[in-house]
Tab-separated table of C-alpha atoms in Angstrom:
chain	number	residue	atom	x	y	z
A	279	MET	CA	-1.338	104.218	49.016
A	280	THR	CA	-0.837	105.917	45.665
A	281	GLN	CA	-3.485	103.704	44.064
A	282	VAL	CA	-5.895	104.361	46.923
A	283	ARG	CA	-5.469	108.127	46.524
A	284	ALA	CA	-6.043	107.810	42.778
A	285	LEU	CA	-9.178	105.797	43.391
A	286	GLN	CA	-10.353	108.376	45.898
A	287	LYS	CA	-9.995	111.079	43.258
A	288	ILE	CA	-11.929	108.975	40.752
A	289	MET	CA	-14.638	108.328	43.294
A	290	ALA	CA	-14.815	112.019	44.102
A	291	LEU	CA	-15.320	112.803	40.406
A	292	LEU	CA	-18.026	110.160	40.132
A	293	PHE	CA	-19.733	111.597	43.142
A	294	ALA	CA	-19.429	115.135	41.797
A	295	ASN	CA	-21.121	114.078	38.575
A	296	SER	CA	-24.027	112.601	40.488
A	297	THR	CA	-24.792	115.615	42.677
A	298	ALA	CA	-27.416	116.850	40.262
A	299	ALA	CA	-29.439	113.700	40.888
A	300	VAL	CA	-28.887	113.048	44.581
A	301	ASN	CA	-28.339	114.857	47.811
A	302	SER	CA	-24.688	115.805	48.137
A	303	SER	CA	-24.556	114.321	51.638
A	304	ASP	CA	-25.393	110.800	50.402
A	305	THR	CA	-22.730	108.941	48.435
A	306	ARG	CA	-24.743	105.815	47.661
A	307	MET	CA	-25.708	106.953	44.175
A	308	ALA	CA	-22.045	107.389	43.291
A	309	GLY	CA	-21.577	103.657	43.746
A	310	CYS	CA	-18.572	101.827	45.168
A	311	LEU	CA	-15.044	101.031	44.065
A	312	LEU	CA	-13.660	97.537	44.617
A	313	ILE	CA	-9.919	98.082	44.653
A	314	GLY	CA	-9.044	94.390	44.583
A	315	ILE	CA	-6.288	93.104	46.853
A	316	PRO	CA	-4.611	96.100	48.555
A	317	GLY	CA	-0.844	95.831	48.593
A	318	LEU	CA	-0.820	93.383	45.685
A	319	GLU	CA	-2.171	95.650	42.941
A	320	HIS	CA	0.970	95.056	40.876
A	321	LEU	CA	0.249	91.305	40.937
A	322	HIS	CA	-3.407	91.457	39.925
A	323	ILE	CA	-2.729	90.182	36.398
A	324	TRP	CA	-0.621	87.291	37.666
A	325	LEU	CA	-3.096	86.418	40.420
A	326	SER	CA	-5.916	86.372	37.884
A	327	ILE	CA	-4.325	83.434	36.039
A	328	PRO	CA	-4.709	80.790	38.802
A	329	LEU	CA	-8.074	82.253	39.844
A	330	PHE	CA	-9.377	82.038	36.273
A	331	THR	CA	-7.998	78.509	35.864
A	332	MET	CA	-9.621	77.300	39.088
A	333	TYR	CA	-12.902	79.026	38.229
A	334	VAL	CA	-13.076	77.384	34.803
A	335	ALA	CA	-12.145	74.021	36.364
A	336	ALA	CA	-14.940	74.470	38.922
A	337	LEU	CA	-17.471	75.250	36.175
A	338	ILE	CA	-16.424	72.268	34.051
A	339	GLY	CA	-16.091	69.805	36.938
A	340	ASN	CA	-19.396	70.671	38.591
A	341	GLY	CA	-21.137	70.922	35.220
A	342	ILE	CA	-20.016	67.386	34.335
A	343	LEU	CA	-21.008	66.133	37.788
A	344	ILE	CA	-24.519	67.595	37.492
A	345	CYS	CA	-24.952	66.200	33.971
A	346	VAL	CA	-23.800	62.731	35.065
A	347	ILE	CA	-26.227	62.647	37.994
A	348	LEU	CA	-29.140	63.927	35.915
A	349	SER	CA	-28.484	61.624	32.946
A	350	GLN	CA	-27.945	58.372	34.852
A	351	PRO	CA	-31.095	56.849	36.415
A	352	SER	CA	-28.912	54.745	38.730
A	353	LEU	CA	-27.728	57.969	40.393
A	354	HIS	CA	-31.226	59.282	41.120
A	355	GLU	CA	-30.782	58.518	44.806
A	356	PRO	CA	-30.831	60.938	47.770
A	357	MET	CA	-27.052	60.977	48.216
A	358	TYR	CA	-26.420	61.970	44.592
A	359	ILE	CA	-29.344	64.380	44.447
A	360	PHE	CA	-27.864	66.243	47.416
A	361	LEU	CA	-24.483	66.137	45.670
A	362	SER	CA	-25.995	67.769	42.562
A	363	MET	CA	-27.484	70.457	44.828
A	364	LEU	CA	-24.024	71.049	46.327
A	365	ALA	CA	-22.472	71.290	42.863
A	366	SER	CA	-25.125	73.810	41.781
A	367	THR	CA	-24.594	76.078	44.799
A	368	ASP	CA	-20.818	75.814	44.354
A	369	VAL	CA	-21.063	76.993	40.753
A	370	LEU	CA	-23.353	79.878	41.686
A	371	LEU	CA	-21.157	80.897	44.645
A	372	SER	CA	-17.982	81.116	42.566
A	373	THR	CA	-19.895	82.833	39.735
A	374	SER	CA	-21.215	85.493	42.123
A	375	THR	CA	-17.634	86.699	42.737
A	376	MET	CA	-15.159	85.593	40.060
A	377	PRO	CA	-16.477	87.395	36.936
A	378	LYS	CA	-16.366	90.785	38.682
A	379	THR	CA	-12.983	90.013	40.259
A	380	LEU	CA	-11.474	89.009	36.921
A	381	ALA	CA	-12.996	92.042	35.180
A	382	ASN	CA	-11.374	94.203	37.846
A	383	PHE	CA	-7.976	92.523	37.465
A	384	TRP	CA	-7.996	92.468	33.654
A	385	LEU	CA	-9.954	95.557	32.638
A	386	GLY	CA	-9.730	97.775	35.711
A	387	SER	CA	-13.524	97.545	36.041
A	388	SER	CA	-13.573	98.403	39.727
A	389	HIS	CA	-16.757	100.475	39.861
A	390	ILE	CA	-20.030	98.875	40.964
A	391	SER	CA	-23.335	100.543	41.741
A	392	PHE	CA	-24.478	100.550	45.349
A	393	ASP	CA	-27.507	98.398	44.542
A	394	GLY	CA	-25.277	96.097	42.513
A	395	CYS	CA	-22.977	95.788	45.510
A	396	LEU	CA	-25.924	94.912	47.761
A	397	THR	CA	-27.109	92.328	45.234
A	398	GLN	CA	-23.698	90.689	45.064
A	399	MET	CA	-23.435	90.716	48.868
A	400	PHE	CA	-26.848	89.061	49.220
A	401	PHE	CA	-26.114	86.245	46.777
A	402	ILE	CA	-22.659	85.525	48.225
A	403	HIS	CA	-23.993	85.128	51.767
A	404	PHE	CA	-27.220	83.454	50.601
A	405	LEU	CA	-25.289	80.801	48.654
A	406	PHE	CA	-22.795	80.285	51.486
A	407	VAL	CA	-25.641	79.568	53.928
A	408	ALA	CA	-27.302	77.311	51.324
A	409	ASP	CA	-24.015	75.426	50.792
A	410	SER	CA	-23.774	74.814	54.526
A	411	ALA	CA	-27.381	73.572	54.655
A	412	VAL	CA	-26.749	71.142	51.792
A	413	LEU	CA	-23.747	69.706	53.671
A	414	LEU	CA	-26.026	69.239	56.694
A	415	ALA	CA	-28.570	67.434	54.488
A	416	MET	CA	-25.802	65.180	53.184
A	417	ALA	CA	-24.740	64.390	56.755
A	418	PHE	CA	-28.358	63.494	57.582
A	419	ASP	CA	-28.445	61.251	54.504
A	420	ARG	CA	-25.363	59.345	55.709
A	421	TYR	CA	-26.774	59.160	59.246
A	422	VAL	CA	-30.004	57.527	58.025
A	423	ALA	CA	-28.147	55.213	55.610
A	424	ILE	CA	-25.846	53.858	58.330
A	425	CYS	CA	-27.920	54.118	61.516
A	426	SER	CA	-31.321	53.152	60.006
A	427	PRO	CA	-30.565	51.375	56.716
A	428	LEU	CA	-33.864	49.472	56.633
A	429	ARG	CA	-35.845	52.719	56.864
A	430	TYR	CA	-33.656	54.676	54.424
A	431	ALA	CA	-36.012	54.411	51.441
A	432	THR	CA	-39.075	55.295	53.506
A	433	ILE	CA	-37.465	58.278	55.279
A	434	LEU	CA	-35.678	59.966	52.379
A	435	THR	CA	-38.450	59.913	49.802
A	436	SER	CA	-38.572	62.294	46.829
A	437	THR	CA	-41.138	64.396	48.723
A	438	VAL	CA	-38.841	64.722	51.732
A	439	ILE	CA	-35.898	65.636	49.521
A	440	GLY	CA	-38.009	68.334	47.854
A	441	LYS	CA	-38.982	69.711	51.263
A	442	ILE	CA	-35.328	69.742	52.344
A	443	ALA	CA	-34.371	71.675	49.197
A	444	ALA	CA	-37.203	74.157	49.752
A	445	ALA	CA	-36.250	74.549	53.429
A	446	THR	CA	-32.614	75.167	52.435
A	447	LEU	CA	-33.547	78.017	50.096
A	448	THR	CA	-36.164	79.457	52.470
A	449	ARG	CA	-33.816	79.486	55.450
A	450	SER	CA	-31.022	81.113	53.449
A	451	PHE	CA	-33.403	83.793	52.171
A	452	ILE	CA	-34.901	84.535	55.605
A	453	ILE	CA	-31.470	84.811	57.213
A	454	MET	CA	-29.858	87.031	54.597
A	455	PHE	CA	-32.682	89.208	53.223
A	456	PRO	CA	-32.863	91.526	56.284
A	457	SER	CA	-29.196	92.433	55.783
A	458	ILE	CA	-30.189	94.428	52.681
A	459	PHE	CA	-32.492	96.673	54.712
A	460	LEU	CA	-29.974	96.915	57.550
A	461	LEU	CA	-27.454	98.312	55.050
A	462	LYS	CA	-29.939	100.554	53.242
A	463	ARG	CA	-31.007	102.241	56.497
A	464	LEU	CA	-27.445	103.479	57.095
A	465	HIS	CA	-26.226	106.919	56.049
A	466	TYR	CA	-23.278	106.977	53.650
A	467	CYS	CA	-21.273	110.186	53.494
A	468	ARG	CA	-17.770	108.930	52.712
A	469	ILE	CA	-16.017	107.960	49.515
A	470	ASN	CA	-17.148	104.371	49.031
A	471	ILE	CA	-13.887	102.507	48.534
A	472	ILE	CA	-14.008	98.824	49.460
A	473	GLU	CA	-10.658	97.143	49.996
A	474	HIS	CA	-11.798	93.841	48.579
A	475	THR	CA	-12.537	92.081	45.299
A	476	PHE	CA	-16.237	91.619	46.100
A	477	CYS	CA	-18.932	93.120	48.309
A	478	GLU	CA	-19.671	91.580	51.694
A	479	HIS	CA	-21.908	92.670	54.549
A	480	MET	CA	-19.450	94.220	57.000
A	481	GLY	CA	-17.322	95.672	54.212
A	482	ILE	CA	-20.324	97.715	53.059
A	483	ALA	CA	-21.437	98.572	56.602
A	484	ARG	CA	-18.014	100.040	57.441
A	485	LEU	CA	-18.468	102.596	54.649
A	486	SER	CA	-21.298	104.161	56.642
A	487	CYS	CA	-21.116	107.196	58.876
A	488	SER	CA	-23.833	105.709	61.115
A	489	ASP	CA	-23.672	103.363	64.081
A	490	ILE	CA	-23.331	99.808	62.717
A	491	SER	CA	-23.745	97.939	66.003
A	492	ILE	CA	-26.986	96.339	64.807
A	493	ASN	CA	-25.241	95.120	61.638
A	494	VAL	CA	-22.406	93.629	63.676
A	495	TRP	CA	-24.730	91.764	66.036
A	496	TYR	CA	-27.017	90.654	63.227
A	497	GLY	CA	-24.077	89.299	61.239
A	498	LEU	CA	-22.849	87.379	64.283
A	499	ALA	CA	-26.328	86.006	65.046
A	500	ALA	CA	-26.876	85.000	61.403
A	501	ALA	CA	-23.553	83.148	61.334
A	502	LEU	CA	-24.260	81.321	64.600
A	503	LEU	CA	-27.830	80.381	63.682
A	504	SER	CA	-26.879	79.123	60.232
A	505	THR	CA	-23.311	77.911	59.801
A	506	GLY	CA	-22.636	77.492	63.522
A	507	LEU	CA	-25.771	75.412	64.057
A	508	ASP	CA	-25.037	73.363	60.928
A	509	ILE	CA	-21.534	72.518	62.192
A	510	ILE	CA	-22.952	71.331	65.531
A	511	LEU	CA	-25.635	69.183	63.878
A	512	ILE	CA	-23.127	67.697	61.415
A	513	ALA	CA	-20.781	66.864	64.293
A	514	VAL	CA	-23.636	65.206	66.218
A	515	SER	CA	-24.608	63.215	63.109
A	516	TYR	CA	-21.100	61.891	62.653
A	517	ILE	CA	-20.739	61.010	66.323
A	518	HIS	CA	-23.831	58.805	65.967
A	519	ILE	CA	-22.479	57.437	62.675
A	520	LEU	CA	-19.146	56.478	64.257
A	521	LEU	CA	-20.871	54.849	67.230
A	522	ALA	CA	-23.060	52.853	64.849
A	523	VAL	CA	-20.095	51.865	62.667
A	524	PHE	CA	-17.998	50.601	65.574
A	525	ARG	CA	-20.924	48.438	66.701
A	526	LEU	CA	-20.921	46.584	63.377
A	527	PRO	CA	-19.839	42.940	63.792
A	528	SER	CA	-17.216	42.663	61.031
A	529	GLN	CA	-14.258	44.849	60.184
A	530	ASP	CA	-15.150	44.700	56.474
A	531	ALA	CA	-18.579	46.157	57.221
A	532	GLN	CA	-16.945	48.908	59.261
A	533	SER	CA	-14.508	49.766	56.463
A	534	LYS	CA	-17.278	49.842	53.869
A	535	ALA	CA	-19.458	52.095	56.039
A	536	LEU	CA	-16.603	54.498	56.715
A	537	SER	CA	-15.598	54.625	53.051
A	538	THR	CA	-19.103	55.776	52.059
A	539	CYS	CA	-18.669	58.755	54.401
A	540	GLY	CA	-15.077	59.534	53.396
A	541	SER	CA	-15.911	61.784	50.452
A	542	HIS	CA	-18.461	63.746	52.453
A	543	VAL	CA	-16.034	64.268	55.350
A	544	CYS	CA	-13.396	65.584	52.911
A	545	VAL	CA	-15.906	68.035	51.427
A	546	ILE	CA	-17.033	69.166	54.898
A	547	LEU	CA	-13.444	69.852	55.971
A	548	LEU	CA	-12.726	71.628	52.680
A	549	PHE	CA	-15.761	73.880	53.202
A	550	TYR	CA	-15.570	74.716	56.912
A	551	VAL	CA	-11.847	74.697	57.790
A	552	PRO	CA	-10.819	77.575	55.465
A	553	ALA	CA	-13.952	79.520	56.448
A	554	LEU	CA	-13.305	79.129	60.178
A	555	PHE	CA	-9.626	79.927	59.726
A	556	SER	CA	-10.505	83.090	57.814
A	557	VAL	CA	-13.030	84.173	60.459
A	558	PHE	CA	-10.737	83.561	63.434
A	559	ALA	CA	-7.717	85.028	61.675
A	560	TYR	CA	-9.732	88.172	60.919
A	561	ARG	CA	-11.143	88.447	64.447
A	562	PHE	CA	-8.037	87.626	66.467
A	563	GLY	CA	-5.119	88.157	64.102
A	564	GLY	CA	-6.342	91.180	62.195
A	565	ARG	CA	-3.405	93.385	63.197
A	566	ARG	CA	-0.748	90.712	62.801
A	567	ILE	CA	-1.942	89.201	59.527
A	568	PRO	CA	-1.797	91.576	56.534
A	569	ARG	CA	-5.096	92.630	54.974
A	570	TYR	CA	-4.161	91.166	51.596
A	571	VAL	CA	-3.834	87.700	53.178
A	572	HIS	CA	-7.473	87.804	54.333
A	573	ILE	CA	-8.697	88.928	50.915
A	574	LEU	CA	-6.565	86.395	49.065
A	575	LEU	CA	-7.937	83.621	51.285
A	576	ALA	CA	-11.494	84.828	50.655
A	577	ASN	CA	-10.930	84.637	46.887
A	578	LEU	CA	-9.349	81.202	47.071
A	579	TYR	CA	-12.178	80.010	49.285
A	580	VAL	CA	-14.856	80.628	46.643
A	581	VAL	CA	-12.982	78.695	43.927
A	582	ILE	CA	-10.922	75.937	45.583
A	583	PRO	CA	-13.763	73.938	47.251
A	584	PRO	CA	-15.978	74.139	44.125
A	585	MET	CA	-13.010	73.011	42.025
A	586	LEU	CA	-12.019	70.092	44.278
A	587	ASN	CA	-15.456	68.745	45.250
A	588	PRO	CA	-16.124	67.050	41.861
A	589	ILE	CA	-12.609	65.578	41.914
A	590	ILE	CA	-13.076	64.195	45.437
A	591	TYR	CA	-16.412	62.582	44.611
A	592	GLY	CA	-15.278	61.461	41.165
A	593	VAL	CA	-12.176	59.717	42.510
A	594	ARG	CA	-13.770	58.188	45.620
A	595	THR	CA	-17.199	57.237	44.263
A	596	LYS	CA	-17.281	54.273	41.876
A	597	GLN	CA	-20.892	54.910	40.801
A	598	ILE	CA	-20.068	58.442	39.612
A	599	LEU	CA	-17.009	57.256	37.690
A	600	GLU	CA	-19.060	54.559	35.980
A	601	GLY	CA	-21.870	57.029	35.299
A	602	ALA	CA	-19.421	59.507	33.734
A	603	LYS	CA	-17.953	56.783	31.496
A	604	GLU	CA	-21.427	55.729	30.387
A	605	MET	CA	-22.521	59.325	29.710
A	606	PHE	CA	-19.470	60.116	27.580
A	607	SER	CA	-19.786	56.759	25.819
A	608	ASN	CA	-23.390	57.546	24.905
A	609	LEU	CA	-22.424	61.024	23.699
A	610	TYR	CA	-19.688	59.512	21.529
A	611	LYS	CA	-22.094	57.002	20.001
A	612	GLU	CA	-24.679	59.710	19.289
A	613	SER	CA	-22.069	61.906	17.601
A	614	LYS	CA	-21.294	59.202	15.046
């Protein structure tokens, strides 16, 4: 509480200094303060160590994965192209939050402009929706490979993959762009202190003095029409995949088919389970579960899946391991 009061005083001073430029009844121009993880302020330095380590590991792991896929012609197949798309969105998602979080923990850089906060909010949600769409595309890839193997090359052509990538970005933009205007239309008359390490839609909306019912319903609709729909379609895809696998004549063929989906299933669970747990815990256990637990989970969520995805695919996928060995071998030869 002492830190919150101190931050309120700082925010009040910032707002006082901006009154010459803006209407005194609007606090948007004063910006926002991200106070980090409330209740664990004394542990910010210690918490930054594992977060920084996982963030760097995510950057290195996904960077290597992307380079391997791009440099090896044998990996220029739909499955690996979608995997490189997933790695790219993972890197961008963790980068949209971690640098500001670490700057806050290390340097006390808690202030962010209102427009900067909106920008961060947009990219976090945009990349989350894009990540979910890429996982759906990967599920479709496995569905075609197992249920229609003879038509795989004719269905998932380079043109189709390009259209899927464009549709992923377009859908994410269409879903999340209106949230900026929904937040800008609100009136802000309070001290803009956000009890979080990064800006998110409802966290900003709750700073407003206006009715935020539209924001609440829009956020729910956006989640259901993007992530919720993706989960349903992925589940349907894997039901068809399992039915097709169990109709295969030999047990070896069944094991081989299931093993090709194993890495993707692990990544799907790693992406959706923590997200769903966080959502349900916030909705139904908000009063019983401390606020810092929700925020800590949110921070871990944007670094743990990006960190583990390259490891999962690297360990379980022989082609990627061989491609990585060949890439590093070529780099070593060129350095001589």
